[in-house]
Amino acid sequence: MAPNINPAMMEALQHVKGYIFPNELELQWGILIVIYPYLTGLVAGAFILASLNRVFHIRQIEPIYRLSLLTALAFLVIAPLPLLFHLGHPERALEVIITPHLTSPMAMFGFVYAWYLMVVLLLEIWYDFRADIVGFSKTKTGWLGMVYRILTLGFMDTSEKSLAVDDKMGRIITIIGIPSAILLHGYVGFIFGSIKANPWWGTVLMPVIFIFSAIVSGIALMLVLYVVTGRARNTPIKTECMDAMGKFLFYALVFDFALESLDWFHRFYEAEESIDILVLLVSGKLLFSLVGVQLILGTLIPLTTLGLTQVLEIPKKPRKIMYFWSAILILIGIFAVRWNVVIGGQLFSKSFAGFTTYKPDLIGRESLLVGSILLIMPFIILWVLTRFLPPWRGVGKEISHSS
Amino acid sequence: MNQFSNLFSRRQFMRLVMKSMALLAFLQTGVLFWFVRKSRAATSLPEGYNPKDHKWCMSIDVRKCIGCGRCAAACKMENHVPPEPYYFRTWVERYEVHGTDEPIITSPNGGIDGFPPQNSSEEFEKSFYVPKLCNHCETSPCTQVCPTGATFVSPDGVVMIDYDYCIGCRFCIQACPFGCRFFNPETQTADKCNLCYHRITQGLLPACVEVCPVGARQFGDLKDPESKIHAFLAENQVDVLKPQLRTHPKVYYAGLDKAVK
Ligand code: SF4
Ligand code: SF4
């Protein structure tokens, strides 16, 4: 054997089951590519939750409206990083945007991302926070005041009429934003769904499942953040807000679960050439993360718990606790969903005759360490954002968002 | 009035955003063309070689292959493929078939060191070797998904990678249904068979074809009426790998068994 052989790979070679094509030993997409759809899913989900309030006037979730927008932004800023880090040549990343190869789903990344970030999210946040920014630009001094003054873009008018314009523009952008958020995440689903070589990925339902799981994870995240920020700021956690979010979460989860089940039913019924290997995959290598975490922990338990809150008269306090823990379980469950899609899809050979293994490194470029940092970063950014543009009512300038 | 002007100026602002996006898109297209031209100009081909005159392909006669693995070894040497036993531009598989059971498939070190005696003590009804390589698919999914165009089809039908352009996203590796691609740890790019492009453009044979002691691999040119490939296609029952995926491979197999993956 040549001296430069990687011991981890040689060990992996021992764990191969059945026959894999020789080049398939190494997994091409690791933990970072698990995190990428997880993050974009949270962006899309948080944004869609905010839009519900905006477009359909669901007043109960008003308290988390602006926080959801900032959360979407914080996660969106980090979302491209895992992609970038996993490239063999990150320095050439801009080639994708400068010279996109138009038949590639991945080449659309730049456009979809730029559209969503620039046109939708930033504009929406600007319209929503403009009155606050103007307020701060007048009270803050030094470089901070300078930043606020620049951010007003020169529109200092905060009269009733001007605010009404803000509100109107915000609504229009939200209406554009909902399909954009769906596009953003549906597109990520398509990156996987378009691979016909891989039966685990290549299904038309993939983008749809991605979108629904995104909505589920986004609502769960906002529910958790609402409780955590409420606790941290010592403000009352409104039951009606929790109830509304719990309800959305329940129905979104029911829908998501139904879609996933449909996918499985379809696969079993059609029983195409890949079904044997997929069954082996699910009952073997993915048993823990798919059946254990995704199905039982992340779907069935929260589904039951949330279901109980919908049908039984449960007192406020335990009800809120049930919402909170269901949301936590769902967040873990959706991470498992991403893992099962990305890693699961690469564990079996395209010969459909065997399996390889995957064990993420602890440190290094594509490692658990980098992965954890990427998962924590959005929260730090969110914390900074909430300092800079407090989303809570009553902080900064009180304005009305009702229409 | 003030209100009106406020509204108006914000509209203007929106318009400005739209305009700058259009400008960006326009510039992008311009840069794109510039790049394509530049990269075309940079391709250096030997004097007298016109890619448009050829359509390269390969034929493999499974019945002839003796599993010596010399092709896989020669390829590693010729193309500086990393020595590890999980990076191959070409490899050889052995199938051992017993009745209607699932076949036993092996490819230790891609077949480079030859194969050990048969895996099971049972008598096999059939055992055969199948050399594999990039199929240079006519409608190649790897080319389709490459976000930069670093993977492309040359006019002579060879699917190639521009190693100076590949960003190493590995999408193509996922998209190839045949496991023909790998991620080269030295170049940090995707890698795979290019039919020894540096040789064939000078009139030589690909290394694997050159060293095959039994002539199981033949190199052919679909555009050359003299090429032996025409007789091969006419005289044999020919198949390609995974035809149901409609990638239209240009590596043609004779004597392919249904057990072959
Ligand atoms: S065999 Fe694989 S790498 Fe070769 S052209 Fe076809 S899809 Fe691409
Ligand atoms: S790894 Fe390189 S050749 Fe493959 S899809 Fe990405 S940019 Fe294209």
XYZ file of C-alpha atoms and ligand atoms in Angstrom:
680
model
C 0.000 0.000 0.000
C 1.137 3.486 -0.728
C 2.346 5.404 2.327
C -0.023 8.370 1.979
C -3.142 6.320 2.552
C -5.688 7.924 4.822
C -6.246 5.614 7.812
C -9.873 6.704 8.240
C -10.624 5.703 4.669
C -8.840 2.397 5.050
C -11.000 1.750 8.061
C -14.084 2.718 6.130
C -13.023 0.176 3.521
C -13.417 -2.500 6.186
C -16.997 -1.434 6.850
C -18.251 -1.626 3.322
C -21.162 -4.031 2.986
C -21.925 -5.780 -0.279
C -20.555 -4.239 -3.456
C -20.018 -0.528 -4.005
C -18.318 1.006 -7.002
C -14.708 1.623 -5.944
C -15.078 5.417 -6.164
C -18.050 5.396 -3.837
C -16.199 4.694 -0.614
C -15.849 8.366 0.187
C -19.000 10.396 0.833
C -18.941 13.522 -1.287
C -21.330 15.621 0.736
C -20.864 15.551 4.474
C -22.079 17.334 7.551
C -21.824 20.805 5.988
C -24.261 19.886 3.264
C -26.597 18.578 5.947
C -26.493 21.965 7.608
C -27.068 23.957 4.443
C -30.666 22.855 3.808
C -31.333 22.943 7.530
C -30.422 26.625 7.632
C -32.260 27.633 4.477
C -35.267 25.700 5.715
C -35.310 27.711 8.899
C -35.055 30.909 6.857
C -37.983 29.977 4.673
C -40.032 28.738 7.609
C -39.476 31.785 9.780
C -40.283 34.068 6.890
C -43.455 32.230 5.990
C -44.617 32.423 9.594
C -44.018 36.165 9.583
C -45.910 36.464 6.325
C -48.905 34.663 7.765
C -49.261 37.438 10.249
C -48.699 40.123 7.702
C -50.926 38.935 4.912
C -53.648 37.111 6.783
C -53.701 39.406 9.809
C -53.202 36.719 12.370
C -52.929 39.087 15.262
C -52.035 36.480 17.864
C -48.608 35.954 16.395
C -47.910 39.671 16.090
C -45.388 39.507 18.986
C -42.992 37.372 16.953
C -43.518 39.061 13.605
C -40.473 41.271 13.575
C -38.356 38.750 15.411
C -39.135 36.227 12.674
C -37.875 38.599 10.005
C -34.627 39.197 11.830
C -34.267 35.469 12.442
C -34.715 34.773 8.750
C -32.006 37.320 7.988
C -29.589 35.956 10.595
C -29.920 32.447 9.203
C -29.808 33.563 5.595
C -26.509 35.351 6.109
C -24.896 32.131 7.308
C -26.658 29.760 4.900
C -24.131 29.991 2.026
C -21.134 29.436 4.300
C -21.428 25.653 4.614
C -21.636 25.476 0.829
C -18.599 27.654 0.448
C -16.537 25.759 3.003
C -17.143 22.417 1.425
C -15.919 23.444 -2.046
C -12.619 22.048 -3.182
C -11.822 25.495 -4.542
C -13.717 28.099 -2.515
C -11.697 30.815 -4.245
C -13.435 29.934 -7.495
C -16.906 30.111 -5.952
C -17.795 33.284 -7.807
C -17.515 31.421 -11.112
C -20.951 30.061 -10.318
C -22.348 33.571 -10.351
C -20.178 35.098 -13.066
C -20.350 32.231 -15.525
C -23.293 30.111 -14.462
C -23.950 26.967 -16.422
C -27.630 27.398 -16.932
C -28.682 23.760 -16.970
C -27.403 23.270 -13.443
C -29.767 23.668 -10.514
C -26.811 24.702 -8.407
C -25.930 27.579 -10.733
C -29.207 29.234 -9.846
C -28.015 29.589 -6.307
C -26.617 33.064 -6.796
C -29.803 34.370 -8.376
C -32.193 32.795 -5.933
C -30.121 33.864 -2.984
C -29.571 37.417 -4.194
C -33.221 37.818 -5.043
C -34.362 36.587 -1.698
C -31.781 38.462 0.348
C -31.774 41.758 -1.493
C -35.201 42.118 -2.907
C -37.282 40.368 -0.346
C -35.756 40.175 3.055
C -33.671 43.325 3.250
C -36.353 45.490 1.672
C -39.027 44.069 3.877
C -36.983 44.580 6.996
C -36.151 48.075 5.876
C -39.783 49.021 5.409
C -40.718 47.410 8.665
C -38.033 49.003 10.737
C -37.710 52.323 8.940
C -39.566 54.287 11.568
C -37.344 52.783 14.249
C -34.237 53.488 12.222
C -35.279 57.099 11.806
C -35.921 57.287 15.529
C -32.493 55.880 16.346
C -30.777 58.090 13.805
C -31.988 61.056 15.763
C -31.082 59.809 19.220
C -27.899 57.798 18.711
C -24.604 59.546 18.247
C -21.144 58.579 17.042
C -20.584 55.882 14.457
C -23.716 54.037 15.511
C -25.809 57.101 14.773
C -23.993 57.328 11.471
C -24.946 53.764 10.572
C -28.595 54.473 11.393
C -28.493 57.675 9.353
C -27.114 55.799 6.366
C -29.734 53.111 6.803
C -32.561 55.611 6.597
C -31.396 56.156 3.000
C -32.520 59.718 3.471
C -36.185 58.958 4.059
C -36.720 60.657 7.383
C -40.447 61.239 7.185
C -42.351 59.401 9.911
C -45.763 60.971 9.531
C -48.890 58.814 9.548
C -49.115 58.851 5.798
C -45.510 57.940 5.275
C -45.853 55.031 7.689
C -48.891 53.884 5.771
C -46.712 53.767 2.669
C -44.169 51.676 4.546
C -46.893 49.332 5.579
C -48.240 49.041 2.080
C -44.833 48.391 0.574
C -44.156 45.856 3.314
C -47.329 44.030 2.399
C -46.511 43.994 -1.284
C -43.061 42.629 -0.599
C -44.494 39.995 1.706
C -46.789 38.856 -1.039
C -43.802 38.561 -3.362
C -41.857 37.097 -0.487
C -44.008 34.044 0.169
C -43.425 32.482 -3.246
C -39.810 33.597 -3.010
C -39.314 31.784 0.269
C -40.917 28.725 -1.239
C -38.656 29.119 -4.248
C -35.587 29.437 -2.058
C -36.190 26.210 -0.284
C -37.990 24.338 -3.016
C -34.924 25.045 -5.084
C -32.688 23.461 -2.462
C -34.955 20.423 -2.626
C -34.578 20.401 -6.377
C -30.781 20.189 -6.082
C -31.386 16.745 -4.635
C -34.603 15.934 -6.446
C -33.009 16.450 -9.845
C -30.456 13.674 -9.425
C -31.979 10.836 -11.392
C -29.001 8.632 -10.607
C -30.089 8.542 -6.990
C -33.494 7.003 -6.256
C -33.435 8.258 -2.654
C -33.264 11.834 -3.914
C -34.695 11.826 -7.384
C -38.396 12.238 -6.698
C -40.704 15.027 -7.740
C -41.956 15.247 -4.188
C -38.531 16.268 -2.948
C -38.956 20.058 -3.295
C -42.448 19.850 -1.809
C -41.295 17.817 1.168
C -38.451 20.254 1.620
C -40.847 23.178 1.730
C -43.163 21.628 4.254
C -40.404 20.453 6.496
C -38.992 23.978 6.236
C -42.249 25.512 7.373
C -42.445 23.061 10.254
C -38.894 23.806 11.365
C -39.346 27.572 11.007
C -42.448 27.662 13.170
C -40.788 25.429 15.745
C -37.755 27.685 15.825
C -39.853 30.814 16.327
C -41.825 29.164 19.081
C -38.636 28.292 20.895
C -37.175 31.737 20.293
C -40.341 33.397 21.537
C -40.147 31.525 24.807
C -36.408 32.007 25.190
C -36.410 35.728 24.390
C -39.478 36.211 26.584
C -37.704 34.562 29.483
C -34.497 36.451 28.848
C -36.258 39.785 28.702
C -38.562 38.957 31.563
C -41.671 39.747 29.562
C -44.865 37.728 29.760
C -45.170 34.903 27.263
C -48.584 35.277 25.769
C -50.686 32.161 25.741
C -52.659 33.225 22.705
C -49.447 33.606 20.727
C -48.232 30.190 21.842
C -51.632 28.699 21.052
C -51.622 30.101 17.559
C -48.109 28.920 16.861
C -48.815 25.533 18.403
C -51.780 25.173 16.122
C -49.846 26.103 13.000
C -47.074 23.789 14.043
C -49.490 20.926 14.500
C -51.143 21.351 11.128
C -47.882 21.911 9.298
C -46.512 18.759 10.894
C -49.585 16.757 9.953
C -49.193 17.892 6.385
C -45.478 17.185 6.344
C -45.994 13.745 7.797
C -48.720 12.986 5.292
C -46.436 13.955 2.413
C -43.578 11.830 3.677
C -45.916 8.904 4.145
C -47.234 9.365 0.651
C -43.694 9.254 -0.660
C -43.054 5.992 1.155
C -46.333 4.474 0.149
C -45.580 5.318 -3.443
C -42.107 3.819 -3.261
C -43.354 0.606 -1.702
C -46.207 0.237 -4.055
C -44.208 0.843 -7.195
C -41.351 -1.239 -5.810
C -38.909 -0.174 -8.480
C -35.440 -1.608 -8.824
C -34.147 0.509 -5.951
C -36.710 -0.551 -3.355
C -34.685 -3.449 -1.945
C -31.650 -1.329 -1.229
C -33.779 1.470 0.230
C -35.519 -0.915 2.586
C -32.153 -2.249 3.670
C -30.975 1.313 4.142
C -33.897 2.295 6.316
C -33.835 -0.882 8.357
C -30.079 -0.794 8.734
C -27.811 2.199 8.412
C -30.591 4.754 8.874
C -32.603 2.907 11.492
C -31.568 5.168 14.325
C -31.629 8.520 12.552
C -34.706 7.850 10.432
C -36.983 5.648 12.487
C -35.625 6.644 15.890
C -34.990 10.358 15.575
C -36.903 11.557 12.519
C -39.999 9.413 12.847
C -40.492 8.686 16.531
C -38.730 11.518 18.319
C -39.186 14.251 15.743
C -42.618 13.404 14.349
C -44.777 10.953 16.277
C -44.102 12.247 19.788
C -44.610 15.945 18.925
C -47.562 15.023 16.754
C -49.224 13.282 19.667
C -48.318 16.008 22.143
C -49.481 18.809 19.889
C -52.539 16.796 18.967
C -53.439 16.520 22.634
C -53.183 20.281 23.044
C -55.649 20.620 20.203
C -58.297 18.231 21.446
C -58.014 18.381 25.231
C -58.523 21.283 27.565
C -55.070 21.462 29.039
C -54.287 24.196 31.555
C -52.139 27.048 30.321
C -48.889 26.213 31.967
C -48.498 22.550 30.979
C -49.858 23.479 27.563
C -47.079 25.953 27.002
C -44.534 23.428 28.187
C -45.944 20.898 25.747
C -45.639 23.379 22.888
C -42.113 24.253 23.817
C -40.791 20.714 24.074
C -42.609 19.594 20.966
C -40.915 22.419 19.122
C -37.509 21.373 20.442
C -38.121 17.774 19.378
C -39.249 18.941 15.976
C -36.093 20.987 15.518
C -34.034 17.905 16.293
C -36.278 15.828 14.063
C -35.896 18.149 11.078
C -32.145 18.082 11.489
C -32.442 14.312 11.261
C -34.568 14.767 8.134
C -31.740 16.709 6.484
C -29.207 14.167 7.656
C -31.244 11.270 6.339
C -31.699 12.902 2.974
C -28.141 14.056 2.448
C -26.133 11.330 4.137
C -28.672 8.561 3.612
C -28.669 9.241 -0.115
C -24.965 8.560 -0.299
C -24.660 5.532 1.919
C -25.942 3.071 -0.633
C -24.107 2.343 -3.835
C -25.496 3.293 -7.193
C -24.955 -0.349 -8.031
C -27.794 -0.900 -5.511
C -25.727 -3.781 -4.217
C -23.997 -2.411 -1.151
C -23.305 0.286 1.398
C -20.458 2.501 2.427
C -20.140 4.248 5.803
C -19.866 7.789 7.055
C -18.339 9.124 10.215
C -17.897 12.894 10.339
C -14.511 14.184 11.476
C -14.348 15.992 14.781
C -12.098 18.761 13.554
C -11.077 19.976 10.117
C -12.768 21.770 7.284
C -15.789 19.506 7.020
C -16.183 18.541 10.630
C -18.574 18.470 13.532
C -16.716 21.439 14.998
C -17.230 23.644 11.947
C -20.778 22.357 11.698
C -21.581 23.347 15.259
C -20.051 26.764 14.775
C -22.198 27.273 11.696
C -25.271 26.277 13.662
C -24.496 28.662 16.512
C -23.488 31.648 14.387
C -27.020 32.572 13.281
C -28.045 32.931 16.910
C -25.148 35.252 17.619
C -26.008 37.316 14.565
C -29.620 37.359 15.651
C -28.604 38.596 19.078
C -26.596 41.425 17.505
C -29.475 42.239 15.173
C -31.965 42.449 18.020
C -29.640 44.885 19.787
C -29.346 46.977 16.701
C -32.971 46.831 15.605
C -35.022 45.786 18.629
C -37.964 43.840 17.246
C -40.042 44.052 20.376
C -42.883 46.452 20.662
C -42.350 49.290 23.068
C -38.607 49.388 22.539
C -37.464 52.089 20.184
C -40.242 54.030 18.647
C -43.739 52.714 19.154
C -45.424 52.301 15.825
C -48.507 50.574 14.690
C -48.345 47.762 12.205
C -51.971 47.011 12.050
C -53.721 47.911 8.911
C -47.276 67.342 -1.367
C -44.519 66.230 0.872
C -46.219 62.864 1.180
C -46.535 62.536 -2.503
C -42.903 63.261 -3.118
C -41.993 60.759 -0.468
C -44.020 58.081 -2.145
C -42.681 59.083 -5.506
C -39.084 59.012 -4.477
C -39.536 55.616 -2.972
C -40.964 54.415 -6.208
C -37.940 55.803 -7.892
C -35.861 53.932 -5.428
C -37.585 50.690 -6.353
C -37.026 51.468 -9.966
C -33.392 52.052 -9.275
C -33.156 48.645 -7.630
C -34.761 47.021 -10.645
C -32.506 48.869 -13.032
C -29.349 47.921 -11.228
C -30.435 44.297 -11.212
C -31.026 44.396 -14.940
C -27.638 46.002 -15.441
C -26.021 43.321 -13.323
C -27.645 40.591 -15.364
C -26.493 42.285 -18.545
C -22.914 42.643 -17.367
C -22.953 39.060 -16.258
C -23.894 37.847 -19.705
C -21.110 39.925 -21.191
C -18.544 38.521 -18.821
C -19.852 35.056 -19.534
C -19.214 35.344 -23.243
C -15.829 36.835 -22.653
C -14.929 33.912 -20.470
C -16.180 31.320 -22.873
C -14.121 32.864 -25.657
C -11.094 33.057 -23.505
C -11.352 29.464 -22.424
C -11.900 28.329 -26.003
C -8.812 30.175 -27.109
C -6.813 28.647 -24.312
C -7.480 25.057 -25.357
C -4.418 23.861 -27.144
C -4.880 20.933 -29.460
C -2.167 19.313 -31.548
C -1.730 20.667 -35.046
C -4.109 19.088 -37.499
C -6.533 17.724 -34.927
C -10.072 18.867 -35.488
C -12.488 17.700 -32.782
C -15.387 18.050 -35.192
C -14.032 15.229 -37.360
C -14.409 12.571 -34.682
C -16.877 10.922 -32.365
C -14.877 8.775 -30.002
C -16.307 5.747 -28.300
C -15.197 2.440 -26.824
C -16.278 -1.112 -27.225
C -15.777 -3.774 -24.577
C -16.181 -7.463 -25.178
C -16.979 -8.938 -21.774
C -16.392 -12.458 -23.083
C -12.782 -11.654 -23.871
C -11.788 -9.942 -20.618
C -9.559 -12.127 -18.406
C -9.573 -9.768 -15.406
C -5.833 -9.127 -15.419
C -6.413 -5.512 -14.385
C -3.607 -4.164 -16.557
C -5.917 -1.520 -17.983
C -6.700 -0.129 -14.524
C -3.016 -0.150 -13.580
C -1.973 1.529 -16.822
C -4.625 4.199 -16.373
C -3.387 5.079 -12.903
C 0.123 5.502 -14.245
C -0.760 7.348 -17.412
C -3.130 9.794 -15.772
C -1.536 10.254 -12.357
C -4.594 8.881 -10.613
C -3.970 8.864 -6.840
C -2.763 5.420 -5.713
C -5.418 4.862 -3.028
C -7.716 1.897 -3.665
C -10.757 4.164 -3.877
C -9.823 6.471 -6.740
C -10.226 5.062 -10.233
C -10.768 6.336 -13.729
C -11.248 2.754 -14.808
C -11.608 -0.490 -12.899
C -12.564 -4.116 -13.432
C -15.381 -5.936 -11.643
C -15.751 -9.667 -11.224
C -19.209 -11.229 -11.167
C -19.882 -14.683 -9.831
C -23.352 -15.852 -10.604
C -25.042 -18.880 -9.151
C -28.440 -19.622 -10.573
C -30.866 -16.843 -9.918
C -29.166 -15.737 -6.696
C -27.827 -12.225 -6.340
C -24.397 -12.205 -7.961
C -21.267 -11.835 -5.859
C -19.473 -8.762 -7.139
C -15.929 -7.807 -6.226
C -13.348 -5.326 -7.382
C -10.427 -5.412 -4.952
C -8.234 -2.399 -5.646
C -10.142 -1.972 -8.879
C -8.752 -5.254 -10.107
C -5.242 -3.811 -10.406
C -3.676 -6.589 -8.337
C -5.739 -9.248 -10.065
C -8.462 -11.248 -8.330
C -8.184 -13.855 -5.578
C -9.542 -17.338 -6.258
C -13.297 -17.451 -6.351
C -15.127 -16.232 -3.282
C -17.274 -19.198 -2.531
C -16.528 -22.880 -2.487
C -19.632 -23.510 -4.527
C -19.368 -24.114 -8.213
C -20.401 -21.074 -10.167
C -22.451 -21.360 -13.231
C -20.998 -18.167 -14.574
C -18.138 -15.932 -13.727
C -16.939 -13.014 -15.775
C -15.124 -9.702 -15.649
C -16.533 -6.328 -16.576
C -14.212 -3.368 -17.159
C -15.815 -0.042 -16.291
C -14.958 3.545 -17.133
C -16.712 6.807 -17.859
C -19.313 6.101 -20.521
C -18.950 9.498 -22.149
C -22.706 9.736 -22.147
C -24.293 11.572 -25.019
C -26.761 13.207 -22.631
C -24.540 13.187 -19.592
C -26.167 14.088 -16.286
C -22.766 15.126 -14.931
C -22.465 17.845 -17.564
C -26.030 18.916 -17.014
C -25.611 19.581 -13.314
C -22.169 21.214 -13.286
C -22.815 24.756 -12.020
C -19.871 26.356 -13.776
C -19.554 24.387 -16.982
C -16.218 22.943 -15.867
C -17.546 19.597 -17.018
C -18.331 19.801 -20.705
C -18.702 17.683 -23.798
C -16.072 18.244 -26.412
C -17.243 18.199 -30.051
C -15.532 14.827 -30.473
C -17.870 13.335 -27.876
C -15.446 13.176 -24.976
C -16.858 14.353 -21.655
C -14.114 16.343 -19.987
C -13.350 18.425 -16.903
C -11.550 21.748 -16.917
C -9.445 21.366 -13.789
C -8.640 25.068 -13.642
C -12.272 25.950 -13.620
C -13.883 23.251 -11.472
C -14.891 24.623 -8.083
C -14.993 21.208 -6.464
C -18.667 21.175 -5.541
C -18.949 17.461 -6.396
C -22.424 17.767 -7.806
C -21.283 15.868 -10.905
C -20.050 12.981 -8.771
C -23.533 12.685 -7.302
C -25.109 12.879 -10.720
C -23.116 10.137 -12.430
C -25.167 6.959 -12.141
C -22.153 4.725 -12.785
C -19.767 5.797 -10.030
C -17.226 6.916 -12.625
C -16.185 10.116 -10.924
C -14.122 10.750 -7.843
C -12.836 13.755 -5.990
C -9.118 14.100 -6.593
C -7.484 15.065 -3.287
C -4.466 16.520 -5.082
C -6.243 18.855 -7.476
C -9.268 19.306 -5.172
C -11.464 18.919 -8.224
C -13.667 16.263 -9.718
C -11.792 13.743 -11.844
C -12.582 10.917 -14.236
C -11.627 9.213 -17.486
C -11.098 11.484 -20.479
C -10.238 8.647 -22.855
C -6.600 9.762 -22.526
C -7.362 12.906 -24.456
C -3.698 13.867 -24.603
C -3.014 10.594 -26.434
C -5.999 10.247 -28.724
C -5.600 13.737 -30.145
C -2.143 12.655 -31.275
C -3.407 9.539 -32.947
C -2.495 7.172 -30.100
C -4.785 4.750 -28.301
C -6.012 5.270 -24.732
C -3.592 3.581 -22.323
C -6.102 0.936 -21.219
C -6.805 -0.119 -24.785
C -3.108 -0.141 -25.588
C -2.229 -2.554 -22.788
C -5.190 -4.927 -22.944
C -3.542 -8.267 -23.801
C -6.672 -9.845 -25.263
C -8.186 -6.911 -27.108
C -11.288 -6.844 -24.930
C -11.257 -3.053 -25.130
C -11.326 -1.402 -28.527
C -11.219 2.260 -29.242
C -13.466 3.569 -31.985
C -14.516 6.610 -33.948
C -18.160 6.662 -34.933
C -17.448 9.280 -37.578
C -14.718 7.240 -39.251
C -16.193 4.694 -41.672
C -12.971 2.660 -41.412
C -13.279 2.276 -37.647
C -13.750 -1.254 -36.348
C -16.512 -0.023 -34.079
C -19.037 -0.322 -36.894
C -18.373 -4.032 -37.301
C -18.499 -4.468 -33.532
C -21.895 -2.831 -33.331
C -23.191 -4.771 -36.315
C -21.952 -8.226 -35.379
C -22.697 -8.369 -31.666
C -25.626 -8.135 -29.333
C -24.603 -4.821 -27.853
C -25.770 -3.204 -24.662
C -24.905 -0.183 -22.560
C -25.002 0.257 -18.787
C -28.283 1.400 -17.195
C -29.991 2.215 -20.497
C -33.192 3.037 -18.602
C -31.577 6.233 -17.329
C -31.325 7.516 -20.862
C -27.826 8.889 -20.592
C -26.888 7.355 -23.961
C -23.479 5.938 -23.102
C -20.786 5.643 -25.760
C -19.101 2.670 -24.148
C -20.663 -0.345 -25.801
C -20.565 -3.789 -24.255
C -20.905 -7.131 -25.974
C -21.845 -10.119 -23.881
C -23.207 -8.090 -20.996
C -25.119 -10.151 -18.427
C -28.229 -8.995 -16.631
C -26.319 -9.340 -13.358
C -24.110 -6.394 -14.294
C -24.863 -3.256 -12.316
S -20.426 7.891 -17.192
Fe -20.790 9.328 -15.545
S -19.072 10.739 -15.638
Fe -19.124 9.656 -17.586
S -20.345 10.999 -18.928
Fe -21.741 9.488 -18.047
S -22.559 10.521 -16.254
Fe -20.732 11.646 -16.838
S -17.089 19.364 -9.007
Fe -16.305 20.635 -10.688
S -16.842 19.552 -12.565
Fe -18.084 18.682 -10.904
S -20.003 19.828 -10.937
Fe -18.696 20.882 -9.472
S -17.659 22.455 -10.688
Fe -18.515 20.993 -12.152
